[in-house]
């Protein structure tokens, strides 16, 4: 829904978003957008956008491509780690990679938004029992590698208060591009 500030979404635009995103989805809206009645604001602590123009990425032999069959485990991991919006159909937006330990999905990262020339790395999360092992870093780099192989640039979003994640992404070569109040609404 982000657009030039002078462009206003029409009722048909909002209906298109409702149909495409589905009931319960959380979508970002622009600073001047006024959501229709029934669309609930989702509180946000503000956020940062990080771009990876200098991030080449690197493949990871332990990372596996996740499929629709993995969605129950993916949503369970998301519930335990709270990386941000992720619904059962989010996997359809791009490639998601995961790492398993003892047959259990313990970390994942994938692709979500695809503005021309860019791909967002999203749903980066690691089970609390497996943090501190560099798994999240490896997955971010593996997803970035796939994005770069297509000739695109990786980008990421993080909550402004998630300084640990922001520090990790900056250490990997991402740089902050936008800091401000991100606004989200939930589709009725």
PDB file of C-alpha atoms in Angstrom, residues 17-182:
ATOM      1  CA  UNK A  17      -5.731  -6.083  -0.736  1.00  0.00           C
ATOM      2  CA  UNK A  18      -8.366  -7.884   1.349  1.00  0.00           C
ATOM      3  CA  UNK A  19      -8.806 -10.582  -1.295  1.00  0.00           C
ATOM      4  CA  UNK A  20      -5.094 -11.013  -2.020  1.00  0.00           C
ATOM      5  CA  UNK A  21      -3.830 -10.933   1.567  1.00  0.00           C
ATOM      6  CA  UNK A  22      -6.738 -12.795   3.159  1.00  0.00           C
ATOM      7  CA  UNK A  23      -8.600 -12.325   6.401  1.00  0.00           C
ATOM      8  CA  UNK A  24      -6.282 -11.946   9.386  1.00  0.00           C
ATOM      9  CA  UNK A  25      -3.244 -10.905   7.337  1.00  0.00           C
ATOM     10  CA  UNK A  26      -1.166  -7.992   8.557  1.00  0.00           C
ATOM     11  CA  UNK A  27      -0.197  -5.499   5.841  1.00  0.00           C
ATOM     12  CA  UNK A  28       1.943  -2.375   5.881  1.00  0.00           C
ATOM     13  CA  UNK A  29       0.286   0.864   4.899  1.00  0.00           C
ATOM     14  CA  UNK A  30       1.708   4.238   3.999  1.00  0.00           C
ATOM     15  CA  UNK A  31       1.962   7.141   6.424  1.00  0.00           C
ATOM     16  CA  UNK A  32      -1.043   8.932   4.879  1.00  0.00           C
ATOM     17  CA  UNK A  33      -3.272   5.885   4.273  1.00  0.00           C
ATOM     18  CA  UNK A  34      -6.597   5.776   6.076  1.00  0.00           C
ATOM     19  CA  UNK A  35      -7.763   2.190   6.421  1.00  0.00           C
ATOM     20  CA  UNK A  36     -11.474   1.442   5.990  1.00  0.00           C
ATOM     21  CA  UNK A  37     -13.721   0.664   8.938  1.00  0.00           C
ATOM     22  CA  UNK A  38     -13.052  -2.799  10.328  1.00  0.00           C
ATOM     23  CA  UNK A  39      -9.336  -2.835   9.488  1.00  0.00           C
ATOM     24  CA  UNK A  40      -7.594  -2.963  12.869  1.00  0.00           C
ATOM     25  CA  UNK A  41      -4.375  -1.052  13.488  1.00  0.00           C
ATOM     26  CA  UNK A  42      -1.491  -3.255  14.639  1.00  0.00           C
ATOM     27  CA  UNK A  43       0.782  -1.565  17.137  1.00  0.00           C
ATOM     28  CA  UNK A  44       4.352  -1.074  15.960  1.00  0.00           C
ATOM     29  CA  UNK A  45       7.366   0.312  17.760  1.00  0.00           C
ATOM     30  CA  UNK A  46       8.667   1.754  14.538  1.00  0.00           C
ATOM     31  CA  UNK A  47      11.176   0.044  12.401  1.00  0.00           C
ATOM     32  CA  UNK A  48      14.203   0.186  10.216  1.00  0.00           C
ATOM     33  CA  UNK A  49      14.797  -0.862   6.654  1.00  0.00           C
ATOM     34  CA  UNK A  50      18.190  -2.325   5.850  1.00  0.00           C
ATOM     35  CA  UNK A  51      19.537  -2.778   2.338  1.00  0.00           C
ATOM     36  CA  UNK A  52      22.235  -5.190   1.272  1.00  0.00           C
ATOM     37  CA  UNK A  53      23.884  -3.636  -1.769  1.00  0.00           C
ATOM     38  CA  UNK A  54      27.253  -4.976  -0.586  1.00  0.00           C
ATOM     39  CA  UNK A  55      25.966  -8.332   0.712  1.00  0.00           C
ATOM     40  CA  UNK A  56      26.920 -11.166  -1.652  1.00  0.00           C
ATOM     41  CA  UNK A  57      25.637 -13.946   0.572  1.00  0.00           C
ATOM     42  CA  UNK A  58      26.881 -17.497   0.601  1.00  0.00           C
ATOM     43  CA  UNK A  59      25.209 -20.889   0.201  1.00  0.00           C
ATOM     44  CA  UNK A  60      24.822 -23.151   3.214  1.00  0.00           C
ATOM     45  CA  UNK A  61      25.018 -26.922   2.832  1.00  0.00           C
ATOM     46  CA  UNK A  62      22.875 -27.560   5.916  1.00  0.00           C
ATOM     47  CA  UNK A  63      20.002 -25.311   4.757  1.00  0.00           C
ATOM     48  CA  UNK A  64      17.072 -27.078   3.103  1.00  0.00           C
ATOM     49  CA  UNK A  65      14.337 -25.565   0.949  1.00  0.00           C
ATOM     50  CA  UNK A  66      11.083 -25.566   2.888  1.00  0.00           C
ATOM     51  CA  UNK A  67       7.846 -26.543   1.144  1.00  0.00           C
ATOM     52  CA  UNK A  68       4.108 -26.382   1.779  1.00  0.00           C
ATOM     53  CA  UNK A  69       4.491 -29.647   3.731  1.00  0.00           C
ATOM     54  CA  UNK A  70       6.692 -27.766   6.221  1.00  0.00           C
ATOM     55  CA  UNK A  71       4.165 -24.988   6.927  1.00  0.00           C
ATOM     56  CA  UNK A  72       2.881 -26.509  10.222  1.00  0.00           C
ATOM     57  CA  UNK A  73       6.449 -26.612  11.589  1.00  0.00           C
ATOM     58  CA  UNK A  74       7.152 -23.131  10.209  1.00  0.00           C
ATOM     59  CA  UNK A  75       4.106 -21.597  11.891  1.00  0.00           C
ATOM     60  CA  UNK A  76       4.997 -23.405  15.120  1.00  0.00           C
ATOM     61  CA  UNK A  77       8.528 -21.928  14.975  1.00  0.00           C
ATOM     62  CA  UNK A  78       7.055 -18.478  14.297  1.00  0.00           C
ATOM     63  CA  UNK A  79       4.766 -18.822  17.331  1.00  0.00           C
ATOM     64  CA  UNK A  80       7.771 -19.634  19.529  1.00  0.00           C
ATOM     65  CA  UNK A  81      10.024 -16.857  18.194  1.00  0.00           C
ATOM     66  CA  UNK A  82       7.739 -13.997  17.020  1.00  0.00           C
ATOM     67  CA  UNK A  83       9.827 -12.737  14.049  1.00  0.00           C
ATOM     68  CA  UNK A  84       6.934 -10.693  12.683  1.00  0.00           C
ATOM     69  CA  UNK A  85       4.020 -11.311  10.340  1.00  0.00           C
ATOM     70  CA  UNK A  86       3.947 -14.859   8.948  1.00  0.00           C
ATOM     71  CA  UNK A  87       0.812 -16.723   7.914  1.00  0.00           C
ATOM     72  CA  UNK A  88       0.379 -20.199   6.397  1.00  0.00           C
ATOM     73  CA  UNK A  89       0.408 -18.849   2.813  1.00  0.00           C
ATOM     74  CA  UNK A  90       3.448 -16.587   3.325  1.00  0.00           C
ATOM     75  CA  UNK A  91       5.647 -19.392   1.985  1.00  0.00           C
ATOM     76  CA  UNK A  92       4.068 -18.787  -1.441  1.00  0.00           C
ATOM     77  CA  UNK A  93       5.817 -15.400  -1.670  1.00  0.00           C
ATOM     78  CA  UNK A  94       9.305 -16.835  -2.212  1.00  0.00           C
ATOM     79  CA  UNK A  95      11.936 -19.358  -1.239  1.00  0.00           C
ATOM     80  CA  UNK A  96      12.195 -20.272   2.437  1.00  0.00           C
ATOM     81  CA  UNK A  97      15.212 -22.087   3.839  1.00  0.00           C
ATOM     82  CA  UNK A  98      15.403 -23.958   7.112  1.00  0.00           C
ATOM     83  CA  UNK A  99      17.838 -25.816   9.308  1.00  0.00           C
ATOM     84  CA  UNK A 100      16.815 -28.937  11.167  1.00  0.00           C
ATOM     85  CA  UNK A 101      18.392 -30.525  14.200  1.00  0.00           C
ATOM     86  CA  UNK A 102      17.261 -34.003  15.198  1.00  0.00           C
ATOM     87  CA  UNK A 103      14.639 -33.811  12.434  1.00  0.00           C
ATOM     88  CA  UNK A 104      13.059 -30.696  14.012  1.00  0.00           C
ATOM     89  CA  UNK A 105      12.932 -27.290  12.282  1.00  0.00           C
ATOM     90  CA  UNK A 106      14.995 -24.992  14.520  1.00  0.00           C
ATOM     91  CA  UNK A 107      15.606 -21.992  12.249  1.00  0.00           C
ATOM     92  CA  UNK A 108      14.328 -20.447   9.042  1.00  0.00           C
ATOM     93  CA  UNK A 109      14.492 -17.390   6.801  1.00  0.00           C
ATOM     94  CA  UNK A 110      12.911 -16.627   3.471  1.00  0.00           C
ATOM     95  CA  UNK A 111      11.691 -14.177   0.874  1.00  0.00           C
ATOM     96  CA  UNK A 112       8.596 -12.032   1.098  1.00  0.00           C
ATOM     97  CA  UNK A 113       8.207  -8.720  -0.754  1.00  0.00           C
ATOM     98  CA  UNK A 114       9.597  -8.309  -4.291  1.00  0.00           C
ATOM     99  CA  UNK A 115       9.789  -4.647  -5.328  1.00  0.00           C
ATOM    100  CA  UNK A 116      11.452  -4.406  -8.777  1.00  0.00           C
ATOM    101  CA  UNK A 117      15.164  -5.221  -8.423  1.00  0.00           C
ATOM    102  CA  UNK A 118      14.879  -6.096  -4.728  1.00  0.00           C
ATOM    103  CA  UNK A 119      13.759  -9.001  -2.534  1.00  0.00           C
ATOM    104  CA  UNK A 120      12.967  -8.760   1.155  1.00  0.00           C
ATOM    105  CA  UNK A 121      14.485 -11.329   3.505  1.00  0.00           C
ATOM    106  CA  UNK A 122      11.842 -12.121   6.088  1.00  0.00           C
ATOM    107  CA  UNK A 123      10.805 -14.460   8.924  1.00  0.00           C
ATOM    108  CA  UNK A 124      14.371 -14.818  10.193  1.00  0.00           C
ATOM    109  CA  UNK A 125      14.018 -16.827  13.366  1.00  0.00           C
ATOM    110  CA  UNK A 126      15.879 -19.368  15.474  1.00  0.00           C
ATOM    111  CA  UNK A 127      14.445 -21.535  18.235  1.00  0.00           C
ATOM    112  CA  UNK A 128      15.619 -20.155  21.604  1.00  0.00           C
ATOM    113  CA  UNK A 129      17.371 -23.461  22.399  1.00  0.00           C
ATOM    114  CA  UNK A 130      19.576 -23.070  19.312  1.00  0.00           C
ATOM    115  CA  UNK A 131      20.469 -19.369  19.444  1.00  0.00           C
ATOM    116  CA  UNK A 132      24.068 -18.237  19.637  1.00  0.00           C
ATOM    117  CA  UNK A 133      25.261 -20.845  17.116  1.00  0.00           C
ATOM    118  CA  UNK A 134      25.265 -18.558  14.053  1.00  0.00           C
ATOM    119  CA  UNK A 135      22.333 -20.340  12.423  1.00  0.00           C
ATOM    120  CA  UNK A 136      20.342 -17.149  11.748  1.00  0.00           C
ATOM    121  CA  UNK A 137      23.396 -15.474  10.231  1.00  0.00           C
ATOM    122  CA  UNK A 138      23.973 -18.472   7.954  1.00  0.00           C
ATOM    123  CA  UNK A 139      20.369 -18.512   6.772  1.00  0.00           C
ATOM    124  CA  UNK A 140      20.328 -14.763   6.052  1.00  0.00           C
ATOM    125  CA  UNK A 141      23.460 -15.173   3.942  1.00  0.00           C
ATOM    126  CA  UNK A 142      22.045 -18.243   2.156  1.00  0.00           C
ATOM    127  CA  UNK A 143      18.810 -16.434   1.266  1.00  0.00           C
ATOM    128  CA  UNK A 144      20.828 -13.370   0.192  1.00  0.00           C
ATOM    129  CA  UNK A 145      22.938 -15.619  -2.047  1.00  0.00           C
ATOM    130  CA  UNK A 146      19.804 -16.830  -3.874  1.00  0.00           C
ATOM    131  CA  UNK A 147      18.569 -13.252  -4.275  1.00  0.00           C
ATOM    132  CA  UNK A 148      21.938 -12.129  -5.671  1.00  0.00           C
ATOM    133  CA  UNK A 149      21.983 -15.096  -8.079  1.00  0.00           C
ATOM    134  CA  UNK A 150      18.841 -13.590  -9.668  1.00  0.00           C
ATOM    135  CA  UNK A 151      20.560 -10.204  -9.983  1.00  0.00           C
ATOM    136  CA  UNK A 152      18.483  -8.603  -7.236  1.00  0.00           C
ATOM    137  CA  UNK A 153      19.455  -6.791  -4.036  1.00  0.00           C
ATOM    138  CA  UNK A 154      18.399  -8.120  -0.621  1.00  0.00           C
ATOM    139  CA  UNK A 155      16.616  -5.880   1.849  1.00  0.00           C
ATOM    140  CA  UNK A 156      15.293  -6.449   5.342  1.00  0.00           C
ATOM    141  CA  UNK A 157      13.017  -4.843   7.903  1.00  0.00           C
ATOM    142  CA  UNK A 158      13.414  -5.010  11.661  1.00  0.00           C
ATOM    143  CA  UNK A 159      11.621  -3.508  14.633  1.00  0.00           C
ATOM    144  CA  UNK A 160      13.552  -0.462  15.838  1.00  0.00           C
ATOM    145  CA  UNK A 161      13.831  -1.997  19.296  1.00  0.00           C
ATOM    146  CA  UNK A 162      15.368  -5.231  17.999  1.00  0.00           C
ATOM    147  CA  UNK A 163      18.902  -3.911  18.332  1.00  0.00           C
ATOM    148  CA  UNK A 164      20.451  -7.389  18.431  1.00  0.00           C
ATOM    149  CA  UNK A 165      19.048  -8.296  15.011  1.00  0.00           C
ATOM    150  CA  UNK A 166      19.879  -4.873  13.563  1.00  0.00           C
ATOM    151  CA  UNK A 167      23.469  -5.199  14.811  1.00  0.00           C
ATOM    152  CA  UNK A 168      23.778  -8.663  13.252  1.00  0.00           C
ATOM    153  CA  UNK A 169      22.418  -7.472   9.895  1.00  0.00           C
ATOM    154  CA  UNK A 170      24.764  -4.478   9.899  1.00  0.00           C
ATOM    155  CA  UNK A 171      27.679  -6.791  10.737  1.00  0.00           C
ATOM    156  CA  UNK A 172      26.743  -8.850   7.648  1.00  0.00           C
ATOM    157  CA  UNK A 173      26.951  -5.709   5.488  1.00  0.00           C
ATOM    158  CA  UNK A 174      23.384  -4.416   5.490  1.00  0.00           C
ATOM    159  CA  UNK A 175      22.993  -0.688   6.045  1.00  0.00           C
ATOM    160  CA  UNK A 176      20.071   1.209   7.506  1.00  0.00           C
ATOM    161  CA  UNK A 177      18.108   3.046   4.868  1.00  0.00           C
ATOM    162  CA  UNK A 178      14.908   4.131   6.546  1.00  0.00           C
ATOM    163  CA  UNK A 179      14.007   4.715  10.134  1.00  0.00           C
ATOM    164  CA  UNK A 180      10.527   5.721  11.000  1.00  0.00           C
ATOM    165  CA  UNK A 181       7.089   4.764  12.069  1.00  0.00           C
ATOM    166  CA  UNK A 182       5.994   1.731  10.105  1.00  0.00           C
TER     167      UNK A 182
END
